[in-house]
Amino acid sequence: MKKEKYAKLFKAIVGRELTPQEFLQAKKNGFDPKQIKKIAGLTAENADTVFKTAPEKQVPVSDKTVEKTSEKIENMTHLSPERREGQESQPSKSETKKKIPTQLLIAIVAILVVAVGIFGFVKTRPVDVTKDIKVTFSGYDGYGHASYNSEKVYQVIAEKMAVKAGFSKAESHQLISMNSLSNYLTNVKYRSKATKLMKWTEGLKITFDAGSNLKNGDKVIFKIKPEKGTPLKAVDKTYTVKGLKKTKKVSASSLTKGKITFSGYNGNGSVKYDDNKFEIISDDVSGTLSNGDELEFEFTQDYIDTLLTEGKAVTDKTIEVKVFGLKDVNDISKVDTLYSKIPDLVKEDYKDKPAGEYGTYDLTYKIEPQKSFIKVSEDSYNDETRLSLVITYKIIKTQTWVKDDTWDNKKKGDVETKEIYTYFGYQNVKIYKDAVVLSDLSKTYGSTWSNYLDMDAVYADLEQSGYGDYQSKD
């Protein structure tokens, strides 16, 4: 007999492995199975002792091994009629010793029963993924969140239930990688298995009640609820939140540094900020800011909540920011060149007109320049800076009749005067490299329908439009 088969038979009969000494003795005897009892010391007087002291170890035995072992035991315990006659006529002490002890036989049978029972239990036992669920907590105390390894849990459930449905392990792995049952549903060979698996998974409910803004000591609940008849163990497990870190206090100034910026020119500056994070609560005077102005901001609630999830607790909800870094308007070159062109605009519109051959009156204008205004604005669409420059004017219009006018009921020598308040200039002139671009100039002036009644009305209109005072270098 081969040594491997001999070792298995020895283990089945004696209930333990061969010792090195026993192996050498068995090898010397040519691995004769008839010598197993003698080598193991299973004599009539010490057989019970050996059985009782042998370690109780349940060894899983396959059906074929059990069948072969039983045949060998039967061959060794039931003699042929011829041999039985010989033994009856000539019984000997050595042959009596070769009988297998009853307790050993009972032990072998018990092992087989246990093995069959375990196999049956494992086959019918529902899938249990409790040990595969890993819940983790992250974030900060009071603002933490929980998660679990959902991808792993779904994969384990799918693979193990596929085996329960009749797929092999290799097929279950392939099924998971394909992430679809469609190919199996259309295959006659697998259709019943795939249909069964689909039915089990369709009614499966997995919930993770974790909530938000968790703090240490809170409870979260994980549940798996299969439908009746599904070979999957239900799970209803509560986890205690732990390990969340403490928040740290941060100053408002550290959060706004570099986040609220100013651009443009002194007196016409603009403020830029992320309105998802900050909200201006002082008067929004963007476009007319000067260095040294103070603006008050507060943090939006969404930003505060976001910071808390990052472990940052803001010490102040509001903050004052001082305007700085605005360039001086006088640093823009060619502004005075543009300024010098404005008087020509007003003269073009308000020219003296004599009565002429057919007229009845002379028309003259006295043009008196007043204050000047400038506005520098950011064109965010084209990412450009543009300048508007105007001069306000008081214009005295005089009509002098040089002949009688029956239509107007006027006589020669009559005079009428009217004061006009307006402004003229250029708007949205491009600035490039701190210089006015003197091309494609767009004229602007006080609308005739505005009908300003005094100079203050003109000033107010311009200031409300974002203009500030301008002093020419001339």
CSV table of C-alpha atoms in Angstrom, one decimal:
chain,number,residue,atom,x,y,z
A,1,MET,CA,0.0,0.0,0.0
A,2,LYS,CA,1.2,3.5,-0.8
A,3,LYS,CA,2.3,5.5,2.2
A,4,GLU,CA,-0.3,8.3,1.7
A,5,LYS,CA,-3.2,5.9,1.7
A,6,TYR,CA,-1.7,4.1,4.7
A,7,ALA,CA,-1.5,7.3,6.6
A,8,LYS,CA,-5.2,8.1,5.9
A,9,LEU,CA,-6.3,4.6,6.9
A,10,PHE,CA,-4.2,4.8,10.1
A,11,LYS,CA,-5.8,8.1,11.0
A,12,ALA,CA,-9.3,6.8,10.3
A,13,ILE,CA,-8.8,3.7,12.5
A,14,VAL,CA,-6.6,5.1,15.3
A,15,GLY,CA,-8.0,8.7,15.4
A,16,ARG,CA,-4.7,10.5,15.1
A,17,GLU,CA,-1.7,11.0,12.9
A,18,LEU,CA,1.3,8.7,12.6
A,19,THR,CA,4.2,9.5,14.9
A,20,PRO,CA,7.7,9.5,13.3
A,21,GLN,CA,8.6,6.2,15.1
A,22,GLU,CA,5.3,4.6,13.9
A,23,PHE,CA,6.0,5.7,10.3
A,24,LEU,CA,9.4,4.1,10.3
A,25,GLN,CA,8.0,0.9,11.7
A,26,ALA,CA,5.2,0.9,9.1
A,27,LYS,CA,7.7,1.5,6.4
A,28,LYS,CA,9.8,-1.5,7.6
A,29,ASN,CA,6.7,-3.6,7.4
A,30,GLY,CA,6.0,-2.5,3.8
A,31,PHE,CA,3.0,-0.3,4.9
A,32,ASP,CA,1.0,-3.4,5.7
A,33,PRO,CA,-2.5,-2.3,6.9
A,34,LYS,CA,-2.9,-5.5,9.0
A,35,GLN,CA,-0.1,-4.1,11.2
A,36,ILE,CA,-1.9,-0.8,12.0
A,37,LYS,CA,-3.3,-2.0,15.4
A,38,LYS,CA,0.0,-3.5,16.4
A,39,ILE,CA,2.0,-0.4,15.5
A,40,ALA,CA,-0.5,1.9,17.2
A,41,GLY,CA,-0.3,-0.3,20.3
A,42,LEU,CA,-4.0,-1.3,20.2
A,43,THR,CA,-3.7,-4.5,22.1
A,44,ALA,CA,-6.6,-6.0,24.0
A,45,GLU,CA,-5.4,-4.8,27.3
A,46,ASN,CA,-4.6,-1.2,26.4
A,47,ALA,CA,-7.1,-0.4,23.5
A,48,ASP,CA,-9.5,1.4,25.8
A,49,THR,CA,-6.8,3.5,27.3
A,50,VAL,CA,-5.5,4.5,23.9
A,51,PHE,CA,-8.9,5.6,22.7
A,52,LYS,CA,-9.6,7.6,25.8
A,53,THR,CA,-6.3,9.5,25.8
A,54,ALA,CA,-6.2,10.1,22.1
A,55,PRO,CA,-7.0,13.8,21.3
A,56,GLU,CA,-10.6,14.4,20.3
A,57,LYS,CA,-10.2,16.0,16.9
A,58,GLN,CA,-13.1,16.1,14.5
A,59,VAL,CA,-11.6,15.6,11.0
A,60,PRO,CA,-13.8,16.3,8.0
A,61,VAL,CA,-14.1,13.2,5.9
A,62,SER,CA,-15.3,13.0,2.3
A,63,ASP,CA,-18.0,10.5,1.3
A,64,LYS,CA,-15.4,8.5,-0.8
A,65,THR,CA,-13.0,8.3,2.1
A,66,VAL,CA,-15.7,7.2,4.4
A,67,GLU,CA,-16.8,4.5,2.0
A,68,LYS,CA,-13.2,3.2,1.5
A,69,THR,CA,-12.5,3.3,5.2
A,70,SER,CA,-15.7,1.4,5.9
A,71,GLU,CA,-14.8,-1.3,3.4
A,72,LYS,CA,-11.4,-1.7,4.9
A,73,ILE,CA,-12.8,-1.9,8.4
A,74,GLU,CA,-15.4,-4.4,7.3
A,75,ASN,CA,-12.7,-6.5,5.6
A,76,MET,CA,-10.6,-6.4,8.8
A,77,THR,CA,-13.5,-7.2,11.2
A,78,HIS,CA,-15.4,-9.8,9.1
A,79,LEU,CA,-13.4,-12.8,8.1
A,80,SER,CA,-14.2,-15.2,5.2
A,81,PRO,CA,-16.0,-18.5,6.0
A,82,GLU,CA,-12.8,-20.5,5.2
A,83,ARG,CA,-10.7,-18.4,7.5
A,84,ARG,CA,-13.4,-18.3,10.2
A,85,GLU,CA,-13.4,-22.2,10.2
A,86,GLY,CA,-9.6,-22.2,10.5
A,87,GLN,CA,-9.7,-19.8,13.4
A,88,GLU,CA,-12.5,-21.7,15.1
A,89,SER,CA,-10.4,-24.9,15.0
A,90,GLN,CA,-7.2,-23.1,15.9
A,91,PRO,CA,-7.9,-19.9,17.8
A,92,SER,CA,-4.8,-17.9,18.8
A,93,LYS,CA,-4.1,-15.0,21.1
A,94,SER,CA,-2.5,-12.9,18.3
A,95,GLU,CA,-5.6,-13.1,16.1
A,96,THR,CA,-7.8,-12.1,19.0
A,97,LYS,CA,-5.8,-8.9,19.4
A,98,LYS,CA,-6.5,-7.9,15.8
A,99,LYS,CA,-10.2,-7.2,16.5
A,100,ILE,CA,-11.0,-3.5,16.3
A,101,PRO,CA,-12.1,-2.1,19.7
A,102,THR,CA,-15.8,-1.2,20.0
A,103,GLN,CA,-15.2,2.3,21.3
A,104,LEU,CA,-12.9,3.1,18.3
A,105,LEU,CA,-15.6,2.0,16.0
A,106,ILE,CA,-18.2,4.2,17.8
A,107,ALA,CA,-15.8,7.2,17.5
A,108,ILE,CA,-15.4,6.7,13.8
A,109,VAL,CA,-19.1,6.6,13.3
A,110,ALA,CA,-19.6,9.7,15.5
A,111,ILE,CA,-17.0,11.6,13.4
A,112,LEU,CA,-18.9,10.7,10.2
A,113,VAL,CA,-22.2,11.8,11.7
A,114,VAL,CA,-20.8,15.1,12.8
A,115,ALA,CA,-19.2,15.7,9.4
A,116,VAL,CA,-22.4,15.0,7.5
A,117,GLY,CA,-24.3,17.3,10.0
A,118,ILE,CA,-21.8,20.1,9.5
A,119,PHE,CA,-22.0,19.8,5.7
A,120,GLY,CA,-25.8,20.0,5.8
A,121,PHE,CA,-25.8,22.9,8.3
A,122,VAL,CA,-23.4,25.0,6.2
A,123,LYS,CA,-25.4,24.3,3.0
A,124,THR,CA,-28.7,25.5,4.5
A,125,ARG,CA,-27.3,28.3,6.7
A,126,PRO,CA,-28.3,31.8,5.5
A,127,VAL,CA,-25.6,34.2,4.3
A,128,ASP,CA,-24.3,36.4,7.2
A,129,VAL,CA,-22.3,39.5,6.2
A,130,THR,CA,-22.2,41.1,9.7
A,131,LYS,CA,-18.5,40.6,10.0
A,132,ASP,CA,-18.0,42.2,6.5
A,133,ILE,CA,-19.6,45.5,7.5
A,134,LYS,CA,-17.1,48.2,8.4
A,135,VAL,CA,-18.6,51.4,9.8
A,136,THR,CA,-16.2,54.4,10.0
A,137,PHE,CA,-16.5,57.9,11.5
A,138,SER,CA,-14.8,61.0,10.3
A,139,GLY,CA,-14.9,64.7,10.8
A,140,TYR,CA,-15.2,66.7,14.0
A,141,ASP,CA,-17.2,66.4,17.2
A,142,GLY,CA,-20.6,67.8,16.6
A,143,TYR,CA,-20.1,68.0,12.8
A,144,GLY,CA,-19.0,64.4,12.0
A,145,HIS,CA,-20.4,61.9,9.5
A,146,ALA,CA,-20.5,58.2,9.3
A,147,SER,CA,-20.0,55.8,6.3
A,148,TYR,CA,-19.7,52.2,5.6
A,149,ASN,CA,-18.0,50.0,3.0
A,150,SER,CA,-21.1,49.7,0.8
A,151,GLU,CA,-19.3,48.5,-2.3
A,152,LYS,CA,-17.7,45.6,-0.3
A,153,VAL,CA,-20.9,44.7,1.4
A,154,TYR,CA,-22.9,44.6,-1.8
A,155,GLN,CA,-20.2,42.5,-3.4
A,156,VAL,CA,-20.1,39.9,-0.6
A,157,ILE,CA,-23.9,39.6,-0.6
A,158,ALA,CA,-24.1,39.2,-4.4
A,159,GLU,CA,-21.3,36.6,-4.5
A,160,LYS,CA,-22.5,34.5,-1.6
A,161,MET,CA,-26.2,34.6,-2.7
A,162,ALA,CA,-25.2,33.6,-6.2
A,163,VAL,CA,-23.6,30.5,-4.8
A,164,LYS,CA,-26.8,29.9,-2.8
A,165,ALA,CA,-28.7,30.2,-6.0
A,166,GLY,CA,-26.6,27.4,-7.6
A,167,PHE,CA,-23.8,29.3,-9.3
A,168,SER,CA,-20.2,28.1,-8.8
A,169,LYS,CA,-17.8,30.4,-7.0
A,170,ALA,CA,-16.0,31.1,-10.3
A,171,GLU,CA,-19.4,32.0,-11.9
A,172,SER,CA,-20.3,34.2,-9.0
A,173,HIS,CA,-17.1,36.2,-9.4
A,174,GLN,CA,-17.7,36.6,-13.2
A,175,LEU,CA,-21.2,37.6,-12.5
A,176,ILE,CA,-20.1,40.4,-10.1
A,177,SER,CA,-17.5,41.6,-12.6
A,178,MET,CA,-20.1,41.8,-15.3
A,179,ASN,CA,-22.5,43.6,-12.9
A,180,SER,CA,-25.5,42.2,-14.9
A,181,LEU,CA,-27.7,39.2,-14.9
A,182,SER,CA,-28.9,39.7,-18.4
A,183,ASN,CA,-26.6,37.2,-20.1
A,184,TYR,CA,-27.5,34.5,-17.5
A,185,LEU,CA,-31.3,35.2,-17.8
A,186,THR,CA,-31.2,34.5,-21.6
A,187,ASN,CA,-29.1,31.3,-21.1
A,188,VAL,CA,-31.2,28.2,-20.6
A,189,LYS,CA,-28.5,26.6,-18.5
A,190,TYR,CA,-28.5,29.4,-15.9
A,191,ARG,CA,-31.9,30.9,-16.3
A,192,SER,CA,-33.5,29.3,-13.2
A,193,LYS,CA,-30.5,30.3,-11.0
A,194,ALA,CA,-30.4,33.8,-12.3
A,195,THR,CA,-34.2,34.2,-11.9
A,196,LYS,CA,-33.9,33.0,-8.3
A,197,LEU,CA,-31.0,35.4,-7.5
A,198,MET,CA,-32.8,38.3,-9.1
A,199,LYS,CA,-35.8,37.7,-7.0
A,200,TRP,CA,-33.7,37.7,-3.8
A,201,THR,CA,-31.9,40.9,-4.6
A,202,GLU,CA,-34.9,42.9,-5.9
A,203,GLY,CA,-36.6,42.8,-2.5
A,204,LEU,CA,-33.5,43.5,-0.5
A,205,LYS,CA,-33.4,46.7,1.6
A,206,ILE,CA,-30.2,48.1,3.1
A,207,THR,CA,-30.4,51.2,5.2
A,208,PHE,CA,-27.8,53.2,7.1
A,209,ASP,CA,-29.4,55.7,9.5
A,210,ALA,CA,-26.5,57.9,10.3
A,211,GLY,CA,-27.9,61.5,10.1
A,212,SER,CA,-25.5,64.5,10.0
A,213,ASN,CA,-23.5,66.7,12.4
A,214,LEU,CA,-22.7,63.7,14.5
A,215,LYS,CA,-20.9,64.0,17.9
A,216,ASN,CA,-19.1,61.4,19.9
A,217,GLY,CA,-21.5,59.1,21.7
A,218,ASP,CA,-24.3,59.4,19.1
A,219,LYS,CA,-25.8,56.2,17.7
A,220,VAL,CA,-26.1,55.1,14.1
A,221,ILE,CA,-28.1,52.1,12.9
A,222,PHE,CA,-27.3,49.7,10.0
A,223,LYS,CA,-30.0,47.4,8.7
A,224,ILE,CA,-30.3,44.7,6.2
A,225,LYS,CA,-33.9,43.5,5.6
A,226,PRO,CA,-34.3,40.7,3.1
A,227,GLU,CA,-37.7,39.5,2.0
A,228,LYS,CA,-39.1,36.2,3.3
A,229,GLY,CA,-37.5,33.2,1.7
A,230,THR,CA,-34.2,35.0,0.9
A,231,PRO,CA,-31.2,33.0,2.2
A,232,LEU,CA,-29.7,36.2,3.8
A,233,LYS,CA,-29.5,36.9,7.5
A,234,ALA,CA,-31.2,40.1,8.6
A,235,VAL,CA,-29.0,42.7,10.3
A,236,ASP,CA,-30.1,45.3,12.8
A,237,LYS,CA,-26.9,46.7,14.4
A,238,THR,CA,-26.3,49.9,16.3
A,239,TYR,CA,-22.9,51.6,16.3
A,240,THR,CA,-21.7,54.2,18.7
A,241,VAL,CA,-20.0,57.3,17.2
A,242,LYS,CA,-16.4,57.7,18.5
A,243,GLY,CA,-13.0,59.1,17.5
A,244,LEU,CA,-14.3,62.4,16.2
A,245,LYS,CA,-11.7,65.2,16.7
A,246,LYS,CA,-12.3,68.5,18.5
A,247,THR,CA,-12.8,71.7,16.5
A,248,LYS,CA,-10.2,74.5,16.6
A,249,LYS,CA,-11.0,78.2,16.9
A,250,VAL,CA,-9.9,80.4,14.0
A,251,SER,CA,-10.0,84.2,13.6
A,252,ALA,CA,-12.1,85.9,11.1
A,253,SER,CA,-9.1,87.9,9.8
A,254,SER,CA,-7.3,84.7,8.9
A,255,LEU,CA,-10.2,83.5,6.8
A,256,THR,CA,-10.7,86.8,4.9
A,257,LYS,CA,-7.0,87.4,4.2
A,258,GLY,CA,-6.6,87.4,0.4
A,259,LYS,CA,-10.3,86.5,0.0
A,260,ILE,CA,-11.7,90.1,-0.1
A,261,THR,CA,-9.8,92.2,-2.6
A,262,PHE,CA,-10.0,95.7,-4.1
A,263,SER,CA,-9.3,96.9,-7.7
A,264,GLY,CA,-9.5,100.0,-9.7
A,265,TYR,CA,-8.5,103.5,-8.7
A,266,ASN,CA,-8.7,105.6,-5.6
A,267,GLY,CA,-12.1,107.2,-5.4
A,268,ASN,CA,-13.5,104.7,-8.0
A,269,GLY,CA,-12.4,101.4,-6.4
A,270,SER,CA,-14.4,98.2,-6.5
A,271,VAL,CA,-14.5,95.3,-4.0
A,272,LYS,CA,-14.4,91.6,-5.0
A,273,TYR,CA,-15.4,88.7,-2.8
A,274,ASP,CA,-17.0,85.3,-2.9
A,275,ASP,CA,-20.7,85.9,-2.0
A,276,ASN,CA,-21.0,82.2,-1.1
A,277,LYS,CA,-18.8,82.9,1.8
A,278,PHE,CA,-19.1,86.5,2.7
A,279,GLU,CA,-22.0,89.1,2.7
A,280,ILE,CA,-21.4,92.8,2.8
A,281,ILE,CA,-23.6,94.4,5.5
A,282,SER,CA,-22.3,98.0,5.3
A,283,ASP,CA,-23.5,100.2,2.4
A,284,ASP,CA,-22.4,98.7,-0.9
A,285,VAL,CA,-20.4,101.6,-2.4
A,286,SER,CA,-18.4,99.4,-4.8
A,287,GLY,CA,-17.2,101.6,-7.7
A,288,THR,CA,-16.6,104.7,-5.5
A,289,LEU,CA,-14.2,103.3,-2.9
A,290,SER,CA,-11.2,105.1,-1.7
A,291,ASN,CA,-8.2,103.8,0.2
A,292,GLY,CA,-9.0,103.9,3.9
A,293,ASP,CA,-12.7,103.3,3.6
A,294,GLU,CA,-14.0,100.5,5.9
A,295,LEU,CA,-16.4,97.8,4.8
A,296,GLU,CA,-18.2,95.4,7.2
A,297,PHE,CA,-18.8,91.8,6.2
A,298,GLU,CA,-20.3,88.7,7.8
A,299,PHE,CA,-19.9,85.1,7.1
A,300,THR,CA,-22.7,83.2,5.4
A,301,GLN,CA,-24.3,80.4,7.4
A,302,ASP,CA,-23.4,77.9,4.7
A,303,TYR,CA,-19.7,78.9,4.9
A,304,ILE,CA,-19.8,78.7,8.7
A,305,ASP,CA,-21.2,75.1,8.5
A,306,THR,CA,-18.6,74.2,5.9
A,307,LEU,CA,-15.8,75.4,8.2
A,308,LEU,CA,-17.2,73.4,11.1
A,309,THR,CA,-17.1,70.2,9.1
A,310,GLU,CA,-13.4,71.1,8.5
A,311,GLY,CA,-12.9,71.5,12.3
A,312,LYS,CA,-12.7,75.3,12.2
A,313,ALA,CA,-14.9,77.4,14.6
A,314,VAL,CA,-15.0,81.1,13.7
A,315,THR,CA,-14.4,83.4,16.7
A,316,ASP,CA,-16.4,86.3,15.1
A,317,LYS,CA,-19.3,86.2,12.7
A,318,THR,CA,-18.6,89.7,11.4
A,319,ILE,CA,-15.4,91.5,10.4
A,320,GLU,CA,-14.3,95.0,9.2
A,321,VAL,CA,-12.1,95.3,6.2
A,322,LYS,CA,-10.2,98.4,5.3
A,323,VAL,CA,-9.9,99.4,1.6
A,324,PHE,CA,-6.3,99.5,0.4
A,325,GLY,CA,-4.1,99.1,-2.7
A,326,LEU,CA,-6.1,101.3,-5.0
A,327,LYS,CA,-4.1,103.2,-7.6
A,328,ASP,CA,-4.3,107.0,-8.0
A,329,VAL,CA,-6.4,108.2,-10.9
A,330,ASN,CA,-3.7,110.7,-11.7
A,331,ASP,CA,-1.4,107.7,-12.4
A,332,ILE,CA,-3.5,107.0,-15.5
A,333,SER,CA,-1.8,108.7,-18.5
A,334,LYS,CA,-3.6,110.6,-21.2
A,335,VAL,CA,-6.6,111.4,-19.1
A,336,ASP,CA,-6.0,115.1,-19.5
A,337,THR,CA,-5.7,114.6,-23.2
A,338,LEU,CA,-9.2,113.1,-23.1
A,339,TYR,CA,-10.3,115.9,-20.8
A,340,SER,CA,-9.2,118.6,-23.2
A,341,LYS,CA,-11.5,117.2,-25.9
A,342,ILE,CA,-14.7,117.6,-23.9
A,343,PRO,CA,-15.2,121.4,-24.5
A,344,ASP,CA,-15.4,120.8,-28.2
A,345,LEU,CA,-18.4,118.5,-27.6
A,346,VAL,CA,-20.4,121.1,-25.8
A,347,LYS,CA,-19.5,123.8,-28.4
A,348,GLU,CA,-20.6,121.6,-31.2
A,349,ASP,CA,-24.1,121.3,-29.6
A,350,TYR,CA,-24.4,124.9,-28.4
A,351,LYS,CA,-23.3,127.1,-31.3
A,352,ASP,CA,-24.3,130.7,-31.7
A,353,LYS,CA,-26.8,131.2,-34.5
A,354,PRO,CA,-27.5,134.6,-36.1
A,355,ALA,CA,-31.1,135.3,-37.3
A,356,GLY,CA,-30.0,135.5,-40.9
A,357,GLU,CA,-32.1,136.7,-43.8
A,358,TYR,CA,-35.2,134.8,-42.8
A,359,GLY,CA,-34.9,134.5,-39.0
A,360,THR,CA,-36.4,136.8,-36.5
A,361,TYR,CA,-33.9,136.5,-33.6
A,362,ASP,CA,-30.2,135.8,-32.8
A,363,LEU,CA,-29.4,132.9,-30.6
A,364,THR,CA,-26.3,133.0,-28.4
A,365,TYR,CA,-24.9,130.7,-25.7
A,366,LYS,CA,-22.7,131.4,-22.8
A,367,ILE,CA,-21.0,128.2,-21.7
A,368,GLU,CA,-19.8,128.0,-18.1
A,369,PRO,CA,-17.9,124.8,-17.0
A,370,GLN,CA,-18.6,123.6,-13.5
A,371,LYS,CA,-17.3,120.5,-11.6
A,372,SER,CA,-15.7,117.5,-13.4
A,373,PHE,CA,-16.4,113.9,-12.6
A,374,ILE,CA,-14.7,110.6,-13.4
A,375,LYS,CA,-15.7,107.0,-13.1
A,376,VAL,CA,-13.5,103.9,-13.5
A,377,SER,CA,-15.3,100.6,-13.7
A,378,GLU,CA,-14.4,96.9,-14.2
A,379,ASP,CA,-15.8,95.2,-17.3
A,380,SER,CA,-15.9,91.6,-15.9
A,381,TYR,CA,-17.3,90.2,-19.1
A,382,ASN,CA,-14.2,91.3,-21.1
A,383,ASP,CA,-11.9,91.5,-18.1
A,384,GLU,CA,-11.1,95.1,-18.9
A,385,THR,CA,-11.0,98.4,-17.0
A,386,ARG,CA,-12.9,101.4,-18.5
A,387,LEU,CA,-13.0,105.1,-17.8
A,388,SER,CA,-15.8,107.7,-18.1
A,389,LEU,CA,-15.0,111.4,-17.8
A,390,VAL,CA,-17.4,114.3,-17.9
A,391,ILE,CA,-17.6,118.1,-17.3
A,392,THR,CA,-20.7,119.7,-16.0
A,393,TYR,CA,-21.9,122.9,-17.5
A,394,LYS,CA,-24.2,125.8,-16.8
A,395,ILE,CA,-25.3,127.2,-20.2
A,396,ILE,CA,-27.1,130.5,-20.6
A,397,LYS,CA,-29.2,130.6,-23.7
A,398,THR,CA,-30.1,134.1,-25.0
A,399,GLN,CA,-32.6,134.9,-27.8
A,400,THR,CA,-32.6,138.5,-29.2
A,401,TRP,CA,-35.2,139.5,-31.7
A,402,VAL,CA,-33.9,141.5,-34.6
A,403,LYS,CA,-37.4,142.1,-36.1
A,404,ASP,CA,-41.0,141.9,-35.2
A,405,ASP,CA,-42.3,138.3,-34.9
A,406,THR,CA,-46.1,138.1,-35.0
A,407,TRP,CA,-45.9,134.4,-34.6
A,408,ASP,CA,-44.2,134.5,-31.2
A,409,ASN,CA,-45.7,137.9,-30.4
A,410,LYS,CA,-42.3,139.5,-30.1
A,411,LYS,CA,-41.0,142.9,-31.1
A,412,LYS,CA,-37.7,143.9,-32.4
A,413,GLY,CA,-35.3,144.3,-29.5
A,414,ASP,CA,-37.0,141.8,-27.2
A,415,VAL,CA,-34.7,139.5,-25.2
A,416,GLU,CA,-35.2,136.1,-23.5
A,417,THR,CA,-32.7,134.1,-21.5
A,418,LYS,CA,-32.8,130.5,-20.2
A,419,GLU,CA,-30.3,128.6,-18.0
A,420,ILE,CA,-29.5,125.0,-19.0
A,421,TYR,CA,-27.8,122.5,-16.6
A,422,THR,CA,-26.1,119.5,-18.2
A,423,TYR,CA,-22.8,117.6,-18.7
A,424,PHE,CA,-20.7,116.4,-21.6
A,425,GLY,CA,-17.9,113.9,-21.8
A,426,TYR,CA,-16.8,110.4,-22.9
A,427,GLN,CA,-17.9,107.1,-21.4
A,428,ASN,CA,-16.4,103.5,-21.2
A,429,VAL,CA,-13.0,104.4,-22.6
A,430,LYS,CA,-10.7,101.5,-22.4
A,431,ILE,CA,-7.6,101.6,-20.1
A,432,TYR,CA,-4.6,99.6,-21.1
A,433,LYS,CA,-1.4,99.5,-19.0
A,434,ASP,CA,-2.6,102.5,-17.0
A,435,ALA,CA,-3.2,104.6,-20.1
A,436,VAL,CA,-6.4,105.8,-21.8
A,437,VAL,CA,-6.8,104.3,-25.3
A,438,LEU,CA,-7.8,107.2,-27.4
A,439,SER,CA,-9.8,105.4,-30.1
A,440,ASP,CA,-13.4,104.6,-30.8
A,441,LEU,CA,-14.5,107.2,-28.2
A,442,SER,CA,-18.2,107.2,-27.1
A,443,LYS,CA,-19.8,110.5,-26.4
A,444,THR,CA,-22.0,111.0,-23.3
A,445,TYR,CA,-24.1,114.0,-22.2
A,446,GLY,CA,-27.0,115.0,-20.0
A,447,SER,CA,-30.2,113.8,-21.6
A,448,THR,CA,-32.5,116.6,-22.8
A,449,TRP,CA,-35.5,114.9,-21.2
A,450,SER,CA,-33.8,115.0,-17.8
A,451,ASN,CA,-34.5,118.7,-17.6
A,452,TYR,CA,-32.2,119.4,-14.7
A,453,LEU,CA,-33.5,122.4,-12.8
A,454,ASP,CA,-30.2,123.3,-11.1
A,455,MET,CA,-26.6,122.2,-10.9
A,456,ASP,CA,-27.1,120.1,-7.8
A,457,ALA,CA,-29.5,117.8,-9.8
A,458,VAL,CA,-26.8,117.1,-12.3
A,459,TYR,CA,-24.2,116.3,-9.5
A,460,ALA,CA,-26.6,114.0,-7.8
A,461,ASP,CA,-27.4,112.1,-11.0
A,462,LEU,CA,-23.7,111.6,-11.7
A,463,GLU,CA,-22.8,110.5,-8.2
A,464,GLN,CA,-25.6,108.0,-8.1
A,465,SER,CA,-24.2,106.6,-11.3
A,466,GLY,CA,-20.9,105.9,-9.6
A,467,TYR,CA,-19.0,109.1,-10.6
A,468,GLY,CA,-16.5,110.8,-8.3
A,469,ASP,CA,-14.9,114.2,-8.3
A,470,TYR,CA,-12.0,114.8,-10.7
A,471,GLN,CA,-9.4,117.5,-10.6
A,472,SER,CA,-7.6,118.2,-13.9
A,473,LYS,CA,-3.9,118.8,-13.8
A,474,ASP,CA,-4.3,121.9,-15.9
